[in-house]
N, CA, C and O atoms as a printed pandas DataFrame, in Angstrom:
     atom_number atom_name residue_name chain_id  residue_number  x_coord  y_coord  z_coord
0              1         N          MET        A               1    6.850   35.149  -41.559
1              2        CA          MET        A               1    5.884   34.240  -40.977
2              3         C          MET        A               1    6.590   33.056  -40.306
3              4         O          MET        A               1    6.201   32.635  -39.217
4              5         N          LYS        A               2    7.650   32.511  -40.975
5              6        CA          LYS        A               2    8.390   31.404  -40.389
6              7         C          LYS        A               2    9.014   31.806  -39.054
7              8         O          LYS        A               2    9.040   31.018  -38.108
8              9         N          ASN        A               3    9.523   33.059  -38.986
9             10        CA          ASN        A               3   10.120   33.526  -37.730
10            11         C          ASN        A               3    9.081   33.607  -36.621
11            12         O          ASN        A               3    9.376   33.278  -35.472
12            13         N          LEU        A               4    7.871   34.040  -36.950
13            14        CA          LEU        A               4    6.798   34.121  -35.958
14            15         C          LEU        A               4    6.446   32.727  -35.449
15            16         O          LEU        A               4    6.295   32.526  -34.244
16            17         N          ILE        A               5    6.314   31.767  -36.355
17            18        CA          ILE        A               5    5.998   30.389  -35.959
18            19         C          ILE        A               5    7.126   29.820  -35.101
19            20         O          ILE        A               5    6.863   29.166  -34.092
20            21         N          PHE        A               6    8.381   30.061  -35.492
21            22        CA          PHE        A               6    9.517   29.591  -34.714
22            23         C          PHE        A               6    9.503   30.204  -33.320
23            24         O          PHE        A               6    9.723   29.503  -32.332
24            25         N          THR        A               7    9.246   31.508  -33.233
25            26        CA          THR        A               7    9.220   32.202  -31.940
26            27         C          THR        A               7    8.117   31.643  -31.050
27            28         O          THR        A               7    8.345   31.408  -29.863
28            29         N          ILE        A               8    6.941   31.431  -31.598
29            30        CA          ILE        A               8    5.833   30.869  -30.816
30            31         C          ILE        A               8    6.198   29.452  -30.358
31            32         O          ILE        A               8    5.943   29.090  -29.210
32            33         N          GLY        A               9    6.782   28.662  -31.236
33            34        CA          GLY        A               9    7.193   27.303  -30.877
34            35         C          GLY        A               9    8.244   27.295  -29.789
35            36         O          GLY        A               9    8.175   26.488  -28.862
36            37         N          LEU        A              10    9.221   28.189  -29.893
37            38        CA          LEU        A              10   10.269   28.286  -28.883
38            39         C          LEU        A              10    9.680   28.707  -27.543
39            40         O          LEU        A              10   10.033   28.138  -26.510
40            41         N          PHE        A              11    8.790   29.690  -27.544
41            42        CA          PHE        A              11    8.144   30.156  -26.322
42            43         C          PHE        A              11    7.353   29.017  -25.669
43            44         O          PHE        A              11    7.418   28.827  -24.455
44            45         N          THR        A              12    6.610   28.265  -26.481
45            46        CA          THR        A              12    5.834   27.135  -25.967
46            47         C          THR        A              12    6.747   26.086  -25.359
47            48         O          THR        A              12    6.448   25.541  -24.297
48            49         N          THR        A              13    7.862   25.799  -26.026
49            50        CA          THR        A              13    8.818   24.825  -25.508
50            51         C          THR        A              13    9.379   25.274  -24.172
51            52         O          THR        A              13    9.453   24.485  -23.230
52            53         N          LEU        A              14    9.770   26.524  -24.086
53            54        CA          LEU        A              14   10.335   27.038  -22.842
54            55         C          LEU        A              14    9.305   27.026  -21.715
55            56         O          LEU        A              14    9.623   26.677  -20.578
56            57         N          MET        A              15    8.083   27.406  -22.035
57            58        CA          MET        A              15    7.039   27.462  -21.015
58            59         C          MET        A              15    6.611   26.073  -20.563
59            60         O          MET        A              15    6.195   25.901  -19.417
60            61         N          SER        A              16    6.708   25.071  -21.449
61            62        CA          SER        A              16    6.266   23.722  -21.074
62            63         C          SER        A              16    7.116   23.156  -19.952
63            64         O          SER        A              16    6.624   22.337  -19.176
64            65         N          GLY        A              17    8.361   23.558  -19.838
65            66        CA          GLY        A              17    9.215   23.075  -18.765
66            67         C          GLY        A              17    9.146   23.928  -17.520
67            68         O          GLY        A              17    9.714   23.558  -16.493
68            69         N          THR        A              18    8.471   25.053  -17.581
69            70        CA          THR        A              18    8.438   25.990  -16.467
70            71         C          THR        A              18    7.803   25.401  -15.218
71            72         O          THR        A              18    8.314   25.613  -14.118
72            73         N          ALA        A              19    6.711   24.673  -15.353
73            74        CA          ALA        A              19    6.035   24.127  -14.176
74            75         C          ALA        A              19    6.974   23.213  -13.404
75            76         O          ALA        A              19    6.999   23.254  -12.174
76            77         N          TYR        A              20    7.745   22.390  -14.105
77            78        CA          TYR        A              20    8.699   21.532  -13.434
78            79         C          TYR        A              20    9.845   22.354  -12.853
79            80         O          TYR        A              20   10.271   22.124  -11.722
80            81         N          ALA        A              21   10.337   23.305  -13.625
81            82        CA          ALA        A              21   11.500   24.076  -13.218
82            83         C          ALA        A              21   11.231   24.888  -11.964
83            84         O          ALA        A              21   12.157   25.146  -11.196
84            85         N          GLN        A              22    9.992   25.299  -11.735
85            86        CA          GLN        A              22    9.667   26.106  -10.576
86            87         C          GLN        A              22    9.627   25.278   -9.299
87            88         O          GLN        A              22    9.695   25.833   -8.202
88            89         N          GLN        A              23    9.518   23.968   -9.423
89            90        CA          GLN        A              23    9.427   23.097   -8.267
90            91         C          GLN        A              23   10.826   22.671   -7.853
91            92         O          GLN        A              23   11.578   22.130   -8.663
92            93         N          SER        A              24   11.173   22.911   -6.610
93            94        CA          SER        A              24   12.492   22.567   -6.095
94            95         C          SER        A              24   12.711   21.055   -6.135
95            96         O          SER        A              24   11.824   20.284   -5.767
96            97         N          GLY        A              25   13.888   20.640   -6.579
97            98        CA          GLY        A              25   14.228   19.228   -6.613
98            99         C          GLY        A              25   13.814   18.505   -7.874
99           100         O          GLY        A              25   14.067   17.308   -8.010
100          101         N          VAL        A              26   13.176   19.215   -8.813
101          102        CA          VAL        A              26   12.731   18.618  -10.068
102          103         C          VAL        A              26   13.404   19.346  -11.221
103          104         O          VAL        A              26   13.346   20.573  -11.307
104          105         N          THR        A              27   14.042   18.589  -12.106
105          106        CA          THR        A              27   14.675   19.174  -13.287
106          107         C          THR        A              27   14.115   18.485  -14.521
107          108         O          THR        A              27   14.053   17.258  -14.591
108          109         N          ARG        A              28   13.715   19.286  -15.482
109          110        CA          ARG        A              28   13.198   18.749  -16.742
110          111         C          ARG        A              28   14.103   19.229  -17.869
111          112         O          ARG        A              28   14.396   20.420  -17.977
112          113         N          THR        A              29   14.541   18.302  -18.699
113          114        CA          THR        A              29   15.375   18.623  -19.844
114          115         C          THR        A              29   14.656   18.148  -21.098
115          116         O          THR        A              29   14.538   16.944  -21.325
116          117         N          ASP        A              30   14.175   19.081  -21.916
117          118        CA          ASP        A              30   13.527   18.704  -23.171
118          119         C          ASP        A              30   14.596   18.201  -24.132
119          120         O          ASP        A              30   15.604   18.871  -24.355
120          121         N          LEU        A              31   14.372   17.019  -24.698
121          122        CA          LEU        A              31   15.340   16.400  -25.589
122          123         C          LEU        A              31   14.969   16.569  -27.056
123          124         O          LEU        A              31   15.835   16.838  -27.889
124          125         N          GLN        A              32   13.690   16.413  -27.377
125          126        CA          GLN        A              32   13.242   16.608  -28.756
126          127         C          GLN        A              32   11.741   16.846  -28.789
127          128         O          GLN        A              32   10.999   16.461  -27.886
128          129         N          ARG        A              33   11.327   17.497  -29.873
129          130        CA          ARG        A              33    9.909   17.828  -30.085
130          131         C          ARG        A              33    9.660   17.796  -31.584
131          132         O          ARG        A              33   10.395   18.416  -32.352
132          133         N          HIS        A              34    8.600   17.058  -32.010
133          134        CA          HIS        A              34    8.315   16.924  -33.437
134          135         C          HIS        A              34    6.811   16.886  -33.688
135          136         O          HIS        A              34    6.057   16.288  -32.921
136          137         N          THR        A              35    6.392   17.523  -34.760
137          138        CA          THR        A              35    5.025   17.379  -35.243
138          139         C          THR        A              35    4.920   15.971  -35.814
139          140         O          THR        A              35    5.845   15.494  -36.471
140          141         N          ILE        A              36    3.782   15.299  -35.562
141          142        CA          ILE        A              36    3.591   13.956  -36.100
142          143         C          ILE        A              36    2.456   13.969  -37.113
143          144         O          ILE        A              36    1.797   14.994  -37.292
144          145         N          GLU        A              37    2.221   12.842  -37.778
145          146        CA          GLU        A              37    1.217   12.773  -38.836
146          147         C          GLU        A              37   -0.204   12.981  -38.343
147          148         O          GLU        A              37   -1.040   13.489  -39.090
148          149         N          ALA        A              38   -0.500   12.603  -37.110
149          150        CA          ALA        A              38   -1.848   12.794  -36.569
150          151         C          ALA        A              38   -2.095   14.300  -36.457
151          152         O          ALA        A              38   -1.397   14.991  -35.715
152          153         N          ALA        A              39   -3.066   14.797  -37.178
153          154        CA          ALA        A              39   -3.337   16.240  -37.239
154          155         C          ALA        A              39   -3.535   16.831  -35.846
155          156         O          ALA        A              39   -4.336   16.340  -35.050
156          157         N          GLY        A              40   -2.784   17.901  -35.575
157          158        CA          GLY        A              40   -2.920   18.621  -34.317
158          159         C          GLY        A              40   -2.128   18.038  -33.164
159          160         O          GLY        A              40   -2.252   18.522  -32.039
160          161         N          TYR        A              41   -1.316   17.014  -33.401
161          162        CA          TYR        A              41   -0.546   16.371  -32.333
162          163         C          TYR        A              41    0.955   16.499  -32.574
163          164         O          TYR        A              41    1.414   16.711  -33.696
164          165         N          GLU        A              42    1.693   16.364  -31.490
165          166        CA          GLU        A              42    3.148   16.356  -31.550
166          167         C          GLU        A              42    3.674   15.357  -30.524
167          168         O          GLU        A              42    2.953   14.923  -29.625
168          169         N          THR        A              43    4.930   15.008  -30.678
169          170        CA          THR        A              43    5.581   14.169  -29.679
170          171         C          THR        A              43    6.694   14.996  -29.033
171          172         O          THR        A              43    7.424   15.728  -29.703
172          173         N          ILE        A              44    6.797   14.856  -27.729
173          174        CA          ILE        A              44    7.822   15.558  -26.958
174          175         C          ILE        A              44    8.525   14.509  -26.107
175          176         O          ILE        A              44    7.880   13.669  -25.480
176          177         N          GLN        A              45    9.839   14.566  -26.093
177          178        CA          GLN        A              45   10.587   13.651  -25.254
178          179         C          GLN        A              45   11.427   14.480  -24.298
179          180         O          GLN        A              45   12.103   15.425  -24.704
180          181         N          ALA        A              46   11.375   14.110  -23.005
181          182        CA          ALA        A              46   12.085   14.872  -21.979
182          183         C          ALA        A              46   12.646   13.939  -20.918
183          184         O          ALA        A              46   12.107   12.865  -20.653
184          185         N          ARG        A              47   13.737   14.379  -20.325
185          186        CA          ARG        A              47   14.308   13.678  -19.171
186          187         C          ARG        A              47   13.843   14.435  -17.939
187          188         O          ARG        A              47   14.002   15.652  -17.850
188          189         N          ILE        A              48   13.262   13.702  -16.979
189          190        CA          ILE        A              48   12.784   14.288  -15.743
190          191         C          ILE        A              48   13.624   13.704  -14.606
191          192         O          ILE        A              48   13.678   12.486  -14.434
192          193         N          ASP        A              49   14.279   14.574  -13.830
193          194        CA          ASP        A              49   15.107   14.153  -12.703
194          195         C          ASP        A              49   14.484   14.657  -11.410
195          196         O          ASP        A              49   14.131   15.832  -11.303
196          197         N          LEU        A              50   14.347   13.770  -10.427
197          198        CA          LEU        A              50   13.822   14.136   -9.111
198          199         C          LEU        A              50   14.858   13.796   -8.048
199          200         O          LEU        A              50   15.394   12.688   -8.018
200          201         N          GLU        A              51   15.128   14.749   -7.189
201          202        CA          GLU        A              51   16.012   14.520   -6.058
202          203         C          GLU        A              51   15.295   13.609   -5.054
203          204         O          GLU        A              51   14.069   13.512   -5.084
204          205         N          PRO        A              52   16.043   12.942   -4.166
205          206        CA          PRO        A              52   15.418   12.051   -3.183
206          207         C          PRO        A              52   14.304   12.752   -2.396
207          208         O          PRO        A              52   14.468   13.886   -1.945
208          209         N          GLY        A              53   13.175   12.061   -2.240
209          210        CA          GLY        A              53   12.044   12.589   -1.476
210          211         C          GLY        A              53   11.184   13.596   -2.217
211          212         O          GLY        A              53   10.158   14.031   -1.694
212          213         N          THR        A              54   11.580   13.972   -3.418
213          214        CA          THR        A              54   10.845   14.969   -4.191
214          215         C          THR        A              54    9.695   14.307   -4.949
215          216         O          THR        A              54    9.801   13.164   -5.394
216          217         N          SER        A              55    8.597   15.048   -5.087
217          218        CA          SER        A              55    7.462   14.516   -5.840
218          219         C          SER        A              55    6.886   15.583   -6.754
219          220         O          SER        A              55    7.084   16.781   -6.556
220          221         N          VAL        A              56    6.169   15.108   -7.758
221          222        CA          VAL        A              56    5.400   15.968   -8.655
222          223         C          VAL        A              56    3.951   15.585   -8.399
223          224         O          VAL        A              56    3.559   14.437   -8.608
224          225         N          GLY        A              57    3.151   16.555   -7.943
225          226        CA          GLY        A              57    1.769   16.291   -7.556
226          227         C          GLY        A              57    0.879   15.868   -8.708
227          228         O          GLY        A              57    1.302   15.825   -9.863
228          229         N          MET        A              58   -0.368   15.554   -8.365
229          230        CA          MET        A              58   -1.337   15.089   -9.360
230          231         C          MET        A              58   -1.448   16.090  -10.512
231          232         O          MET        A              58   -1.668   17.284  -10.305
232          233         N          HIS        A              59   -1.290   15.575  -11.712
233          234        CA          HIS        A              59   -1.355   16.394  -12.921
234          235         C          HIS        A              59   -1.766   15.511  -14.096
235          236         O          HIS        A              59   -1.808   14.286  -13.978
236          237         N          SER        A              60   -2.064   16.133  -15.211
237          238        CA          SER        A              60   -2.421   15.396  -16.428
238          239         C          SER        A              60   -1.777   16.056  -17.634
239          240         O          SER        A              60   -1.205   17.142  -17.545
240          241         N          HIS        A              61   -1.885   15.367  -18.769
241          242        CA          HIS        A              61   -1.354   15.863  -20.042
242          243         C          HIS        A              61   -2.433   15.716  -21.113
243          244         O          HIS        A              61   -3.291   14.841  -20.998
244          245         N          PRO        A              62   -2.407   16.557  -22.155
245          246        CA          PRO        A              62   -3.420   16.483  -23.212
246          247         C          PRO        A              62   -3.111   15.393  -24.243
247          248         O          PRO        A              62   -3.198   15.624  -25.449
248          249         N          GLY        A              63   -2.755   14.225  -23.761
249          250        CA          GLY        A              63   -2.397   13.091  -24.598
250          251         C          GLY        A              63   -1.709   12.047  -23.749
251          252         O          GLY        A              63   -1.655   12.170  -22.526
252          253         N          GLU        A              64   -1.186   11.026  -24.390
253          254        CA          GLU        A              64   -0.559    9.926  -23.685
254          255         C          GLU        A              64    0.864   10.268  -23.238
255          256         O          GLU        A              64    1.544   11.105  -23.832
256          257         N          GLU        A              65    1.288    9.586  -22.163
257          258        CA          GLU        A              65    2.672    9.684  -21.695
258          259         C          GLU        A              65    3.207    8.265  -21.546
259          260         O          GLU        A              65    2.558    7.402  -20.955
260          261         N          VAL        A              66    4.398    8.038  -22.091
261          262        CA          VAL        A              66    5.074    6.760  -21.967
262          263         C          VAL        A              66    6.331    7.019  -21.143
263          264         O          VAL        A              66    7.166    7.843  -21.517
264          265         N          ILE        A              67    6.464    6.315  -20.026
265          266        CA          ILE        A              67    7.566    6.549  -19.088
266          267         C          ILE        A              67    8.514    5.355  -19.088
267          268         O          ILE        A              67    8.084    4.203  -19.041
268          269         N          TYR        A              68    9.817    5.651  -19.143
269          270        CA          TYR        A              68   10.867    4.640  -18.999
270          271         C          TYR        A              68   11.779    5.134  -17.879
271          272         O          TYR        A              68   12.357    6.216  -17.978
272          273         N          VAL        A              69   11.906    4.350  -16.824
273          274        CA          VAL        A              69   12.745    4.753  -15.693
274          275         C          VAL        A              69   14.202    4.483  -16.039
275          276         O          VAL        A              69   14.586    3.350  -16.327
276          277         N          LEU        A              70   15.007    5.539  -16.006
277          278        CA          LEU        A              70   16.430    5.446  -16.335
278          279         C          LEU        A              70   17.264    5.032  -15.136
279          280         O          LEU        A              70   18.166    4.204  -15.254
280          281         N          GLU        A              71   16.956    5.619  -13.965
281          282        CA          GLU        A              71   17.706    5.297  -12.746
282          283         C          GLU        A              71   16.877    5.662  -11.530
283          284         O          GLU        A              71   15.980    6.501  -11.606
284          285         N          GLY        A              72   17.187    5.024  -10.405
285          286        CA          GLY        A              72   16.489    5.314   -9.169
286          287         C          GLY        A              72   15.196    4.518   -9.026
287          288         O          GLY        A              72   14.936    3.574   -9.773
288          289         N          ILE        A              73   14.390    4.931   -8.038
289          290        CA          ILE        A              73   13.127    4.259   -7.743
290          291         C          ILE        A              73   12.019    5.297   -7.638
291          292         O          ILE        A              73   12.112    6.240   -6.852
292          293         N          PHE        A              74   10.977    5.121   -8.430
293          294        CA          PHE        A              74    9.820    6.010   -8.433
294          295         C          PHE        A              74    8.600    5.287   -7.876
295          296         O          PHE        A              74    8.450    4.074   -8.025
296          297         N          GLU        A              75    7.737    6.059   -7.233
297          298        CA          GLU        A              75    6.397    5.584   -6.930
298          299         C          GLU        A              75    5.449    6.437   -7.759
299          300         O          GLU        A              75    5.398    7.657   -7.603
300          301         N          TYR        A              76    4.697    5.785   -8.642
301          302        CA          TYR        A              76    3.727    6.478   -9.479
302          303         C          TYR        A              76    2.336    6.178   -8.950
303          304         O          TYR        A              76    2.054    5.066   -8.504
304          305         N          GLN        A              77    1.478    7.171   -9.002
305          306        CA          GLN        A              77    0.092    7.003   -8.582
306          307         C          GLN        A              77   -0.801    7.506   -9.698
307          308         O          GLN        A              77   -0.830    8.704   -9.982
308          309         N          LEU        A              78   -1.530    6.600  -10.333
309          310        CA          LEU        A              78   -2.551    6.997  -11.299
310          311         C          LEU        A              78   -3.845    7.117  -10.521
311          312         O          LEU        A              78   -4.213    6.208   -9.777
312          313         N          GLU        A              79   -4.535    8.231  -10.688
313          314        CA          GLU        A              79   -5.750    8.481   -9.928
314          315         C          GLU        A              79   -6.715    7.289  -10.033
315          316         O          GLU        A              79   -7.012    6.807  -11.126
316          317         N          GLY        A              80   -7.193    6.828   -8.869
317          318        CA          GLY        A              80   -8.132    5.723   -8.826
318          319         C          GLY        A              80   -7.484    4.349   -8.796
319          320         O          GLY        A              80   -8.183    3.338   -8.741
320          321         N          GLU        A              81   -6.154    4.299   -8.832
321          322        CA          GLU        A              81   -5.442    3.020   -8.804
322          323         C          GLU        A              81   -4.465    2.987   -7.634
323          324         O          GLU        A              81   -4.153    4.023   -7.048
324          325         N          LYS        A              82   -3.986    1.790   -7.298
325          326        CA          LYS        A              82   -2.983    1.628   -6.254
326          327         C          LYS        A              82   -1.642    2.149   -6.771
327          328         O          LYS        A              82   -1.370    2.061   -7.968
328          329         N          PRO        A              83   -0.796    2.694   -5.879
329          330        CA          PRO        A              83    0.533    3.151   -6.307
330          331         C          PRO        A              83    1.350    2.002   -6.896
331          332         O          PRO        A              83    1.190    0.842   -6.517
332          333         N          VAL        A              84    2.230    2.358   -7.830
333          334        CA          VAL        A              84    3.113    1.396   -8.485
334          335         C          VAL        A              84    4.545    1.852   -8.253
335          336         O          VAL        A              84    4.860    3.025   -8.457
336          337         N          VAL        A              85    5.414    0.944   -7.832
337          338        CA          VAL        A              85    6.829    1.254   -7.638
338          339         C          VAL        A              85    7.605    0.686   -8.813
339          340         O          VAL        A              85    7.494   -0.498   -9.132
340          341         N          LEU        A              86    8.402    1.553   -9.463
341          342        CA          LEU        A              86    9.204    1.145  -10.617
342          343         C          LEU        A              86   10.658    1.548  -10.418
343          344         O          LEU        A              86   10.961    2.587   -9.832
344          345         N          LYS        A              87   11.553    0.693  -10.924
345          346        CA          LYS        A              87   12.987    0.986  -10.869
346          347         C          LYS        A              87   13.555    0.995  -12.288
347          348         O          LYS        A              87   12.841    0.742  -13.258
348          349         N          ALA        A              88   14.839    1.286  -12.389
349          350        CA          ALA        A              88   15.499    1.414  -13.692
350          351         C          ALA        A              88   15.153    0.254  -14.615
351          352         O          ALA        A              88   15.203   -0.910  -14.217
352          353         N          GLY        A              89   14.797    0.589  -15.862
353          354        CA          GLY        A              89   14.477   -0.397  -16.868
354          355         C          GLY        A              89   12.997   -0.744  -16.958
355          356         O          GLY        A              89   12.587   -1.476  -17.858
356          357         N          GLU        A              90   12.185   -0.222  -16.027
357          358        CA          GLU        A              90   10.753   -0.528  -16.044
358          359         C          GLU        A              90    9.975    0.623  -16.677
359          360         O          GLU        A              90   10.462    1.752  -16.751
360          361         N          VAL        A              91    8.755    0.319  -17.132
361          362        CA          VAL        A              91    7.979    1.280  -17.911
362          363         C          VAL        A              91    6.569    1.447  -17.352
363          364         O          VAL        A              91    6.066    0.613  -16.599
364          365         N          LEU        A              92    5.953    2.558  -17.752
365          366        CA          LEU        A              92    4.576    2.860  -17.355
366          367         C          LEU        A              92    3.909    3.626  -18.484
367          368         O          LEU        A              92    4.533    4.482  -19.111
368          369         N          PHE        A              93    2.636    3.322  -18.749
369          370        CA          PHE        A              93    1.838    4.042  -19.732
370          371         C          PHE        A              93    0.770    4.822  -18.981
371          372         O          PHE        A              93    0.058    4.264  -18.146
372          373         N          VAL        A              94    0.657    6.128  -19.282
373          374        CA          VAL        A              94   -0.357    6.983  -18.664
374          375         C          VAL        A              94   -1.324    7.419  -19.766
375          376         O          VAL        A              94   -0.924    8.125  -20.692
376          377         N          PRO        A              95   -2.592    7.008  -19.677
377          378        CA          PRO        A              95   -3.570    7.387  -20.699
378          379         C          PRO        A              95   -3.797    8.896  -20.772
379          380         O          PRO        A              95   -3.550    9.612  -19.802
380          381         N          ALA        A              96   -4.252    9.364  -21.890
381          382        CA          ALA        A              96   -4.524   10.791  -22.109
382          383         C          ALA        A              96   -5.463   11.339  -21.048
383          384         O          ALA        A              96   -6.492   10.738  -20.739
384          385         N          GLY        A              97   -5.093   12.500  -20.489
385          386        CA          GLY        A              97   -5.942   13.204  -19.540
386          387         C          GLY        A              97   -6.023   12.582  -18.164
387          388         O          GLY        A              97   -6.740   13.101  -17.309
388          389         N          ARG        A              98   -5.314   11.487  -17.914
389          390        CA          ARG        A              98   -5.387   10.780  -16.629
390          391         C          ARG        A              98   -4.506   11.473  -15.591
391          392         O          ARG        A              98   -3.309   11.654  -15.817
392          393         N          ASN        A              99   -5.086   11.861  -14.462
393          394        CA          ASN        A              99   -4.302   12.453  -13.380
394          395         C          ASN        A              99   -3.363   11.410  -12.791
395          396         O          ASN        A              99   -3.735   10.256  -12.578
396          397         N          HIS        A             100   -2.137   11.848  -12.534
397          398        CA          HIS        A             100   -1.126   10.972  -11.966
398          399         C          HIS        A             100   -0.074   11.800  -11.240
399          400         O          HIS        A             100    0.039   13.007  -11.454
400          401         N          SER        A             101    0.696   11.135  -10.379
401          402        CA          SER        A             101    1.781   11.795   -9.667
402          403         C          SER        A             101    2.995   10.883   -9.669
403          404         O          SER        A             101    2.891    9.694   -9.970
404          405         N          ALA        A             102    4.146   11.448   -9.330
405          406        CA          ALA        A             102    5.388   10.675   -9.267
406          407         C          ALA        A             102    6.193   11.152   -8.059
407          408         O          ALA        A             102    6.208   12.339   -7.733
408          409         N          LYS        A             103    6.861   10.201   -7.403
409          410        CA          LYS        A             103    7.694   10.542   -6.250
410          411         C          LYS        A             103    8.951    9.694   -6.287
411          412         O          LYS        A             103    8.899    8.496   -6.568
412          413         N          ASN        A             104   10.091   10.331   -5.997
413          414        CA          ASN        A             104   11.346    9.606   -5.853
414          415         C          ASN        A             104   11.364    9.058   -4.431
415          416         O          ASN        A             104   11.478    9.823   -3.473
416          417         N          ILE        A             105   11.250    7.735   -4.286
417          418        CA          ILE        A             105   11.226    7.131   -2.953
418          419         C          ILE        A             105   12.581    6.537   -2.577
419          420         O          ILE        A             105   12.705    5.880   -1.543
420          421         N          GLY        A             106   13.592    6.763   -3.407
421          422        CA          GLY        A             106   14.926    6.240   -3.127
422          423         C          GLY        A             106   15.803    7.238   -2.396
423          424         O          GLY        A             106   15.363    8.323   -2.016
424          425         N          LYS        A             107   17.050    6.847   -2.208
425          426        CA          LYS        A             107   18.028    7.684   -1.499
426          427         C          LYS        A             107   18.944    8.455   -2.436
427          428         O          LYS        A             107   19.782    9.236   -1.985
428          429         N          VAL        A             108   18.786    8.236   -3.758
429          430        CA          VAL        A             108   19.588    8.932   -4.767
430          431         C          VAL        A             108   18.655    9.528   -5.813
431          432         O          VAL        A             108   17.459    9.235   -5.822
432          433         N          LYS        A             109   19.194   10.356   -6.685
433          434        CA          LYS        A             109   18.399   10.960   -7.760
434          435         C          LYS        A             109   17.712    9.864   -8.575
435          436         O          LYS        A             109   18.290    8.807   -8.831
436          437         N          ALA        A             110   16.471   10.134   -8.976
437          438        CA          ALA        A             110   15.731    9.233   -9.859
438          439         C          ALA        A             110   15.461    9.979  -11.165
439          440         O          ALA        A             110   15.154   11.171  -11.160
440          441         N          SER        A             111   15.579    9.265  -12.274
441          442        CA          SER        A             111   15.414    9.885  -13.587
442          443         C          SER        A             111   14.516    9.023  -14.452
443          444         O          SER        A             111   14.563    7.794  -14.402
444          445         N          GLU        A             112   13.691    9.702  -15.254
445          446        CA          GLU        A             112   12.836    9.003  -16.208
446          447         C          GLU        A             112   12.940    9.668  -17.569
447          448         O          GLU        A             112   13.233   10.859  -17.681
448          449         N          LEU        A             113   12.694    8.876  -18.592
449          450        CA          LEU        A             113   12.550    9.390  -19.947
450          451         C          LEU        A             113   11.052    9.416  -20.206
451          452         O          LEU        A             113   10.410    8.367  -20.244
452          453         N          ALA        A             114   10.497   10.596  -20.382
453          454        CA          ALA        A             114    9.065   10.761  -20.619
454          455         C          ALA        A             114    8.846   11.105  -22.087
455          456         O          ALA        A             114    9.427   12.056  -22.610
456          457         N          THR        A             115    8.000   10.318  -22.740
457          458        CA          THR        A             115    7.631   10.585  -24.121
458          459         C          THR        A             115    6.142   10.887  -24.141
459          460         O          THR        A             115    5.323   10.066  -23.728
460          461         N          TYR        A             116    5.805   12.068  -24.624
461          462        CA          TYR        A             116    4.420   12.527  -24.669
462          463         C          TYR        A             116    3.942   12.549  -26.117
463          464         O          TYR        A             116    4.668   12.989  -27.008
464          465         N          ILE        A             117    2.725   12.077  -26.348
465          466        CA          ILE        A             117    2.063   12.229  -27.637
466          467         C          ILE        A             117    0.838   13.074  -27.325
467          468         O          ILE        A             117   -0.172   12.564  -26.839
468          469         N          VAL        A             118    0.933   14.380  -27.608
469          470        CA          VAL        A             118   -0.035   15.333  -27.076
470          471         C          VAL        A             118   -0.556   16.316  -28.131
471          472         O          VAL        A             118    0.035   16.496  -29.196
472          473         N          ARG        A             119   -1.678   16.938  -27.792
473          474        CA          ARG        A             119   -2.247   17.988  -28.646
474          475         C          ARG        A             119   -1.328   19.206  -28.620
475          476         O          ARG        A             119   -0.834   19.601  -27.564
476          477         N          LYS        A             120   -1.108   19.788  -29.778
477          478        CA          LYS        A             120   -0.231   20.949  -29.900
478          479         C          LYS        A             120   -0.854   22.227  -29.341
479          480         O          LYS        A             120   -0.130   23.138  -28.937
480          481         N          ASP        A             121   -2.180   22.306  -29.312
481          482        CA          ASP        A             121   -2.853   23.545  -28.919
482          483         C          ASP        A             121   -3.184   23.611  -27.431
483          484         O          ASP        A             121   -3.910   24.508  -27.003
484          485         N          LYS        A             122   -2.667   22.680  -26.639
485          486        CA          LYS        A             122   -2.960   22.641  -25.207
486          487         C          LYS        A             122   -1.664   22.713  -24.401
487          488         O          LYS        A             122   -0.611   22.308  -24.893
488          489         N          PRO        A             123   -1.729   23.225  -23.166
489          490        CA          PRO        A             123   -0.545   23.195  -22.301
490          491         C          PRO        A             123   -0.133   21.743  -22.036
491          492         O          PRO        A             123   -0.992   20.871  -21.901
492          493         N          LEU        A             124    1.153   21.486  -21.962
493          494        CA          LEU        A             124    1.642   20.132  -21.749
494          495         C          LEU        A             124    1.260   19.599  -20.363
495          496         O          LEU        A             124    1.003   18.405  -20.209
496          497         N          LEU        A             125    1.222   20.454  -19.386
497          498        CA          LEU        A             125    1.029   20.027  -18.008
498          499         C          LEU        A             125   -0.093   20.811  -17.354
499          500         O          LEU        A             125   -0.128   22.039  -17.422
500          501         N          LEU        A             126   -1.008   20.093  -16.720
501          502        CA          LEU        A             126   -2.109   20.736  -16.004
502          503         C          LEU        A             126   -2.203   20.095  -14.623
503          504         O          LEU        A             126   -2.568   18.926  -14.499
504          505         N          PHE        A             127   -1.869   20.875  -13.571
505          506        CA          PHE        A             127   -1.960   20.355  -12.211
506          507         C          PHE        A             127   -3.408   20.293  -11.764
507          508         O          PHE        A             127   -4.200   21.188  -12.056
508          509         N          LYS        A             128   -3.742   19.229  -11.056
509          510        CA          LYS        A             128   -5.085   19.043  -10.513
510          511         C          LYS        A             128   -5.285   20.043   -9.379
511          512         O          LYS        A             128   -4.401   20.246   -8.546
512          513         N          LYS        A             129   -6.467   20.665   -9.361
513          514        CA          LYS        A             129   -6.763   21.662   -8.319
514          515         C          LYS        A             129   -7.428   21.004   -7.136
515          516         O          LYS        A             129   -7.754   21.676   -6.158
């Protein structure tokens, strides 16, 4: 039974990065994933790298996202709000289920540390149709 749970967890982890990995110029590196005390939730931490001019379209997550910009310059757009430009050392909070996008508006690679507090039974990433 433990092997089955491990296999399902590994498959989910691998698939959660697939949406980013399929997009040219975007690299996602999962750093850690842990079940937390809130029933049905987990925390996932990942490094997201975008090449210059690359963007990730409007999408949402089944929980909160806390963003810390490691390097470069990002333009974030939360649906219904004005775009926000952030550089290294600045942070952004994205409420649960809120559609948002990110774009590297600089001339060099931009990187963020994304920490998600999300439901375990839902896909991590859902692109807006």
